JSON list of C-alpha atoms in Angstrom, two decimals:
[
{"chain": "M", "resi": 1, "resn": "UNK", "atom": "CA", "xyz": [-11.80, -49.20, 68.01]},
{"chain": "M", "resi": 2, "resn": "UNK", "atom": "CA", "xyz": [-10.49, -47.39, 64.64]},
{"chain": "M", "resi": 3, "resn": "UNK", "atom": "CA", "xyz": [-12.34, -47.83, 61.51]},
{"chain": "M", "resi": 4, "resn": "UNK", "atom": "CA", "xyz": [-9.83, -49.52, 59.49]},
{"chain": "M", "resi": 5, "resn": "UNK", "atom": "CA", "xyz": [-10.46, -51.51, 56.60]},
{"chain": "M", "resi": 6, "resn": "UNK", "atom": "CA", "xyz": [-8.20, -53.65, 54.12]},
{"chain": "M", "resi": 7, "resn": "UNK", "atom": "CA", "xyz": [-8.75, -55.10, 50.73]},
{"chain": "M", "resi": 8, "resn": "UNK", "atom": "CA", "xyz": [-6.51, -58.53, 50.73]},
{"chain": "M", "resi": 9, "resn": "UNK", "atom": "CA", "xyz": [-7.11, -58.14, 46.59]},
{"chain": "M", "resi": 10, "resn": "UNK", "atom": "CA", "xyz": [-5.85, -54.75, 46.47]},
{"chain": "M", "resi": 11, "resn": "UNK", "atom": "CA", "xyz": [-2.60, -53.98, 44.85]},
{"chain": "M", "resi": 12, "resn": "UNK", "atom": "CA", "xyz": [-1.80, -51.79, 47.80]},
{"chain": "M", "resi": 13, "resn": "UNK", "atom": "CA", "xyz": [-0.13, -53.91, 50.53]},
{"chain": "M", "resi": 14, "resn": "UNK", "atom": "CA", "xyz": [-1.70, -54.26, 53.45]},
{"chain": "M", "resi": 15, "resn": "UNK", "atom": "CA", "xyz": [0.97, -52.22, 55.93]},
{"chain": "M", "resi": 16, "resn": "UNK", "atom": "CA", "xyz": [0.22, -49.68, 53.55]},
{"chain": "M", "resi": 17, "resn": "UNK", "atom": "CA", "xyz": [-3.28, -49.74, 53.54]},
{"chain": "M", "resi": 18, "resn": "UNK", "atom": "CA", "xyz": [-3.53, -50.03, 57.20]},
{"chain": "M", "resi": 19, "resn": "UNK", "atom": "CA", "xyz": [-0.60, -46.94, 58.01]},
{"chain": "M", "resi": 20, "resn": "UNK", "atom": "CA", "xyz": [-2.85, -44.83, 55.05]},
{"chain": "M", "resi": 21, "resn": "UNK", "atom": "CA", "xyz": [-6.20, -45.28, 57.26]},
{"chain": "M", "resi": 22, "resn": "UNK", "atom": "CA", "xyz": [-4.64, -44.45, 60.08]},
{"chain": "M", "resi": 23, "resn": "UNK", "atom": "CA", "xyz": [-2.78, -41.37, 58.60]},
{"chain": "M", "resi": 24, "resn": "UNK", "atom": "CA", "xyz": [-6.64, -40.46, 57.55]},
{"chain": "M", "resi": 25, "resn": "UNK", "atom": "CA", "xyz": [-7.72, -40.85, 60.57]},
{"chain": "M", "resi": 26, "resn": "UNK", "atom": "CA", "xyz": [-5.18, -38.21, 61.93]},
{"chain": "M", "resi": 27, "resn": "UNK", "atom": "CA", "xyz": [-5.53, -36.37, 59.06]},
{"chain": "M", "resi": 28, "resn": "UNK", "atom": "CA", "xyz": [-9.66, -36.00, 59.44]},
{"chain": "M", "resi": 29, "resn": "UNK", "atom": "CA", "xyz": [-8.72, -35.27, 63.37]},
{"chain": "M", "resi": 30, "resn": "UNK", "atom": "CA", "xyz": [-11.08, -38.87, 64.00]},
{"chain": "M", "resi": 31, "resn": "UNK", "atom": "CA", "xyz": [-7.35, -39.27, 65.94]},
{"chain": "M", "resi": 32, "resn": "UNK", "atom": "CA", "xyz": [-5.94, -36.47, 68.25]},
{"chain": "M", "resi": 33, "resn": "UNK", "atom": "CA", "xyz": [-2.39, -35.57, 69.99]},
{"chain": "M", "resi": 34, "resn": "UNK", "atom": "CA", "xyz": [-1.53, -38.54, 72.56]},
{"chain": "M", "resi": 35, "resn": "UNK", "atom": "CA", "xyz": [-4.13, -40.66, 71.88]},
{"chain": "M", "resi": 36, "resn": "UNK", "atom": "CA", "xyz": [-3.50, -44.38, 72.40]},
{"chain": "M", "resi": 37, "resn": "UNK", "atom": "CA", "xyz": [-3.28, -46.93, 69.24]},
{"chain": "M", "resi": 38, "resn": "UNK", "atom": "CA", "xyz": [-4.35, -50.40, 69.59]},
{"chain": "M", "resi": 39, "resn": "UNK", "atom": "CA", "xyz": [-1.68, -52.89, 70.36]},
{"chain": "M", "resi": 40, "resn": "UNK", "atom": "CA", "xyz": [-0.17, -54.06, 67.28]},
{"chain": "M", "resi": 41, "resn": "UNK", "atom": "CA", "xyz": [-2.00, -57.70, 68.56]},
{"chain": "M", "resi": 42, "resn": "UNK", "atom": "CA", "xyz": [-4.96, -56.08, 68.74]},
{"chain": "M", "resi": 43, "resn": "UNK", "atom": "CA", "xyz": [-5.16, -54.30, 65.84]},
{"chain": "M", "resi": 44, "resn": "UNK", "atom": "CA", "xyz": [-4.06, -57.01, 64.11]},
{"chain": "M", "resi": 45, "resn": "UNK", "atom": "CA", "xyz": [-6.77, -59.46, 65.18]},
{"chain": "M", "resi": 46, "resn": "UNK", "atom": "CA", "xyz": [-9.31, -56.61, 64.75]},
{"chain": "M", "resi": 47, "resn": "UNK", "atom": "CA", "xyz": [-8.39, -56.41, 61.29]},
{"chain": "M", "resi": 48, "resn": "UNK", "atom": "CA", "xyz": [-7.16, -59.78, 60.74]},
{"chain": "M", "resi": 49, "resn": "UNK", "atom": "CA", "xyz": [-3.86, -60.11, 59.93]},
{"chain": "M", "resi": 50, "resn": "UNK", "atom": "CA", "xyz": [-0.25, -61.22, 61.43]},
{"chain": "M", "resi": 51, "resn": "UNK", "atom": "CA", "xyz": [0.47, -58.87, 64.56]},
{"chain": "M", "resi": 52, "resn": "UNK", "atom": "CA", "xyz": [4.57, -58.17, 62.77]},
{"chain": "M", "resi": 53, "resn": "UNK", "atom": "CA", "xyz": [1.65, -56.93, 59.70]},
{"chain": "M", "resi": 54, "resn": "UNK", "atom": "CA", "xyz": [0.98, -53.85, 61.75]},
{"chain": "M", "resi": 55, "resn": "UNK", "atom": "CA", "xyz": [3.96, -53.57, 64.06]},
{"chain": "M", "resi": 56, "resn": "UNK", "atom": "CA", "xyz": [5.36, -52.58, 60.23]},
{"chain": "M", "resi": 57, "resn": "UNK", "atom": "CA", "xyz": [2.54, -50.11, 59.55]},
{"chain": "M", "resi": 58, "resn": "UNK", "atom": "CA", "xyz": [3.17, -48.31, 62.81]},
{"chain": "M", "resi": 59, "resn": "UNK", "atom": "CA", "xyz": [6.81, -48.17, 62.08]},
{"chain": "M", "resi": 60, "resn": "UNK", "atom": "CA", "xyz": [6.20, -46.54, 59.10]},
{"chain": "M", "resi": 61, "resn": "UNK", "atom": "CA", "xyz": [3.67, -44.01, 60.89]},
{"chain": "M", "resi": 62, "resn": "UNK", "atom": "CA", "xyz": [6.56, -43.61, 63.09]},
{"chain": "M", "resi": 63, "resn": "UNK", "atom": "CA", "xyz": [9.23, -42.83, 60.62]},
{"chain": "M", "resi": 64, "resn": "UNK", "atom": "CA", "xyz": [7.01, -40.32, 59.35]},
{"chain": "M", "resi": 65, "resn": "UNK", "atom": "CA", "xyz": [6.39, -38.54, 62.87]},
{"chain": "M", "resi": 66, "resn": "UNK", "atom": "CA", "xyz": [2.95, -39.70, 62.91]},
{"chain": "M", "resi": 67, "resn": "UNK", "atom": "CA", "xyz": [2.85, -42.12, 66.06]},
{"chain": "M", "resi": 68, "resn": "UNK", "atom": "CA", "xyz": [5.56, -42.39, 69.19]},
{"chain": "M", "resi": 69, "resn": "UNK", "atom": "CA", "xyz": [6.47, -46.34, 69.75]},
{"chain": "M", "resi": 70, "resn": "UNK", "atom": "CA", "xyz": [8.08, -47.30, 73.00]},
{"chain": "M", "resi": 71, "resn": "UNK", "atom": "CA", "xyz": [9.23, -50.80, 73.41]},
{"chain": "M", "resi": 72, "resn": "UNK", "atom": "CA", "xyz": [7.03, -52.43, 76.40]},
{"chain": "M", "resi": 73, "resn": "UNK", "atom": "CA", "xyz": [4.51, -48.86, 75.93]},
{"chain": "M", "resi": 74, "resn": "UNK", "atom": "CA", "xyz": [1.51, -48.00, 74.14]},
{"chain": "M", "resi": 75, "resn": "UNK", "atom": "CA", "xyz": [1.62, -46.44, 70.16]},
{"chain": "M", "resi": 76, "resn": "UNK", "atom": "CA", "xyz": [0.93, -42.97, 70.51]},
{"chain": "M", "resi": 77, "resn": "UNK", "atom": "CA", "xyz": [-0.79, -40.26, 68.34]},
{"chain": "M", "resi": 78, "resn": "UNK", "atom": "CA", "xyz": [1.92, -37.20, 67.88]},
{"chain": "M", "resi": 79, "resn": "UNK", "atom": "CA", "xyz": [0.10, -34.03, 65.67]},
{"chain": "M", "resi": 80, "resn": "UNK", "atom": "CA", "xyz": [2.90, -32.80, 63.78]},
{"chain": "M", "resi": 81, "resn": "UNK", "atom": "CA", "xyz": [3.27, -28.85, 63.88]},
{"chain": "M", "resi": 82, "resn": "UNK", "atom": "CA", "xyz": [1.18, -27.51, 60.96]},
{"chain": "M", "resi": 83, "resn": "UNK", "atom": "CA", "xyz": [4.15, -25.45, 59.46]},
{"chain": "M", "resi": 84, "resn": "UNK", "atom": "CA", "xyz": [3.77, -24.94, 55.86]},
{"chain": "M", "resi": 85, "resn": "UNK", "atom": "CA", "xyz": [5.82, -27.60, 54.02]},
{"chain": "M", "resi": 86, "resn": "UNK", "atom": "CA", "xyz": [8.57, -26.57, 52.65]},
{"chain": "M", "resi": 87, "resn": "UNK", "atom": "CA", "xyz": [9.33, -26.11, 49.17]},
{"chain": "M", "resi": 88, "resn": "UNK", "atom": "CA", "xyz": [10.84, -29.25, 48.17]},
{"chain": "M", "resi": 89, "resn": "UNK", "atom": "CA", "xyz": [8.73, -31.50, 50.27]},
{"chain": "M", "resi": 90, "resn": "UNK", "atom": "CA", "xyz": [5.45, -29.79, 47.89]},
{"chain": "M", "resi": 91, "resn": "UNK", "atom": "CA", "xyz": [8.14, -30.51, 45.25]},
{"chain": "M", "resi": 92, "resn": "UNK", "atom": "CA", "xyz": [8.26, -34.12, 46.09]},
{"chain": "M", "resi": 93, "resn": "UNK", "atom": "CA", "xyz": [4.43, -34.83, 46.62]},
{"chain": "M", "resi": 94, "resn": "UNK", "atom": "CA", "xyz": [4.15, -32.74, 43.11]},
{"chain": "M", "resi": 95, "resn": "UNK", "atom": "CA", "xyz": [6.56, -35.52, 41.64]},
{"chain": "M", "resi": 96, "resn": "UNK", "atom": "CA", "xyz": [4.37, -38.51, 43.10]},
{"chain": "M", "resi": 97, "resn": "UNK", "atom": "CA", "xyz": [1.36, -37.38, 42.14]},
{"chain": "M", "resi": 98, "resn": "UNK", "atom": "CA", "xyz": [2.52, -36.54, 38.39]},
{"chain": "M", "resi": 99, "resn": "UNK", "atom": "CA", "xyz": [3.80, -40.47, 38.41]},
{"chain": "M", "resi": 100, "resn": "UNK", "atom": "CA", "xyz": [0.50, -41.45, 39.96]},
{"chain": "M", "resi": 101, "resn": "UNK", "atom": "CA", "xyz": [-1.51, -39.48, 36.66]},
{"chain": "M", "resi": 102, "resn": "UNK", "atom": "CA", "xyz": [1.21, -41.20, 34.64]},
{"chain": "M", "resi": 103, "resn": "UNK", "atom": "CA", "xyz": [0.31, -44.50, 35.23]},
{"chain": "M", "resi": 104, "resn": "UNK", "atom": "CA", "xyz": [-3.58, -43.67, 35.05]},
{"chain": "M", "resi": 105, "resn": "UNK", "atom": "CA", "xyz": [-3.16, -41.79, 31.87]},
{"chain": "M", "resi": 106, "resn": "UNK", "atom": "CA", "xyz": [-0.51, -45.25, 30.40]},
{"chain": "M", "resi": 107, "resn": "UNK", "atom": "CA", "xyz": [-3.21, -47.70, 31.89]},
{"chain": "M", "resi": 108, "resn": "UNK", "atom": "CA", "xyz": [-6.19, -45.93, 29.42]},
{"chain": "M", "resi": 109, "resn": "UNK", "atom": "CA", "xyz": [-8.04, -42.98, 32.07]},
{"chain": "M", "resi": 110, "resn": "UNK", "atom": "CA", "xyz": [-8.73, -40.03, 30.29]},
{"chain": "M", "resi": 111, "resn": "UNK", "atom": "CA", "xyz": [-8.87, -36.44, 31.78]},
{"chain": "M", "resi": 112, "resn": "UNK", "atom": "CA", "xyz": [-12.49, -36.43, 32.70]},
{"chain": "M", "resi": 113, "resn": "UNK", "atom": "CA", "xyz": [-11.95, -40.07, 34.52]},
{"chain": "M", "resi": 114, "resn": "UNK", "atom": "CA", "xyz": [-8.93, -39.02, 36.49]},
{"chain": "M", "resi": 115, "resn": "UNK", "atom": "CA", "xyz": [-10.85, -35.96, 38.01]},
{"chain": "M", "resi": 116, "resn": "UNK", "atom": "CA", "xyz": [-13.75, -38.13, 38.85]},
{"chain": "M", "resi": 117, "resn": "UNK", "atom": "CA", "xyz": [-11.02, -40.38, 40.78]},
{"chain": "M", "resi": 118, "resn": "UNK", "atom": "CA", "xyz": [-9.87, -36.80, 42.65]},
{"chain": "M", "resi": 119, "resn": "UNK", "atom": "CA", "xyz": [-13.54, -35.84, 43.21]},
{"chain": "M", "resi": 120, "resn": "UNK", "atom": "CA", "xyz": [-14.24, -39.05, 44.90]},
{"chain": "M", "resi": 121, "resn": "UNK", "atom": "CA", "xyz": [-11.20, -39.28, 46.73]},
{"chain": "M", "resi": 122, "resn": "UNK", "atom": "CA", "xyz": [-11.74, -35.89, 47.88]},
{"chain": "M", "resi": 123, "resn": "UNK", "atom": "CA", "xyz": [-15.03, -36.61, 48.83]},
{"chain": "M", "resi": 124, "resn": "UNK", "atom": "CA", "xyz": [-14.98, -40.07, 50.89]},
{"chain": "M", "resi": 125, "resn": "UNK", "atom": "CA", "xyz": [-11.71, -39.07, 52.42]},
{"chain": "M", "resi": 126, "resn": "UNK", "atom": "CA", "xyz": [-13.71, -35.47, 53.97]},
{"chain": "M", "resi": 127, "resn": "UNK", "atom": "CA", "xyz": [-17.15, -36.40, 53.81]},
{"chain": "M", "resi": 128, "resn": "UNK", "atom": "CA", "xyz": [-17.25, -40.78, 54.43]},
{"chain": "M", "resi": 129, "resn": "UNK", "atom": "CA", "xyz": [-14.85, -41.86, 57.22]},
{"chain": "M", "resi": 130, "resn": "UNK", "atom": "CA", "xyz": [-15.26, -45.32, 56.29]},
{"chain": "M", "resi": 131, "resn": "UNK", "atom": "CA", "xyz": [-13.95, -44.57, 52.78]},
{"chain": "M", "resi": 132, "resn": "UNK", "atom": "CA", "xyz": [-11.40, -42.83, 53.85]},
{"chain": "M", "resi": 133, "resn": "UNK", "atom": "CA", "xyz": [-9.08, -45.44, 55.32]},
{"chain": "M", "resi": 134, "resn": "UNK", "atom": "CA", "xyz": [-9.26, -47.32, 51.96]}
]
């Protein structure tokens, strides 16, 4: 069973939050190459929420390369090849997280409070796999 977690008061939709814990999940290598994803009605009642909640999740794992959906066939894992990313995808993720500071830095965070939000990110997603799916 995967060790996925939602927070229905979170800001973060819940597609999201369930495609980001499974991302960490491949990400921490808790998920390997072909492995088998629940059924989008199992998952769904594991986690408790509407089946078409996580059919969108893995589409968006899809789109990203992340899973392989086959109408009718399992959901599964596919390890993308760990080329370095090219320029302007760093360029991109450079952008997001500059909007994600932003918003921190407009909403009151100082310096100091936005590396302690890194640190601890950092450290649940590589040392806590509970945390990390959050």
């Amino acid at each position: 069973m995967l060790a996925i977690t939602v927070d229905f008061d979170a800001d973060i939709p819940v597609y999201r939050q369930i495609a980001d814990g499974i991302r960490a999940l491949i990400a921490r290598g808790d998920l390997e190459h072909d492995d088998e994803l629940p059924s989008v009605r199992q998952l769904g009642r594991n986690v408790g929420v509407n089946q078409n909640t996580v059919a969108r999740a893995y589409r968006i794992l899809a789109d990203e390369g992340l899973v392989h959906m086959r109408q009718g066939q399992s959901v599964r894992v596919v390890i993308p090849d760990h080329a370095p990313e090219s320029d302007s995808a760093d360029e991109q993720e450079h952008r997001r997280l500059r909007d994600l500071i932003s918003r921190w830095v407009l909403a009151g965070r100082d310096r100091a409070g936005i590396e302690s939000i890194f640190a601890d990110a950092l450290d649940g997603f590589f040392d806590d796999p509970e945390k990390a799916g959050k």
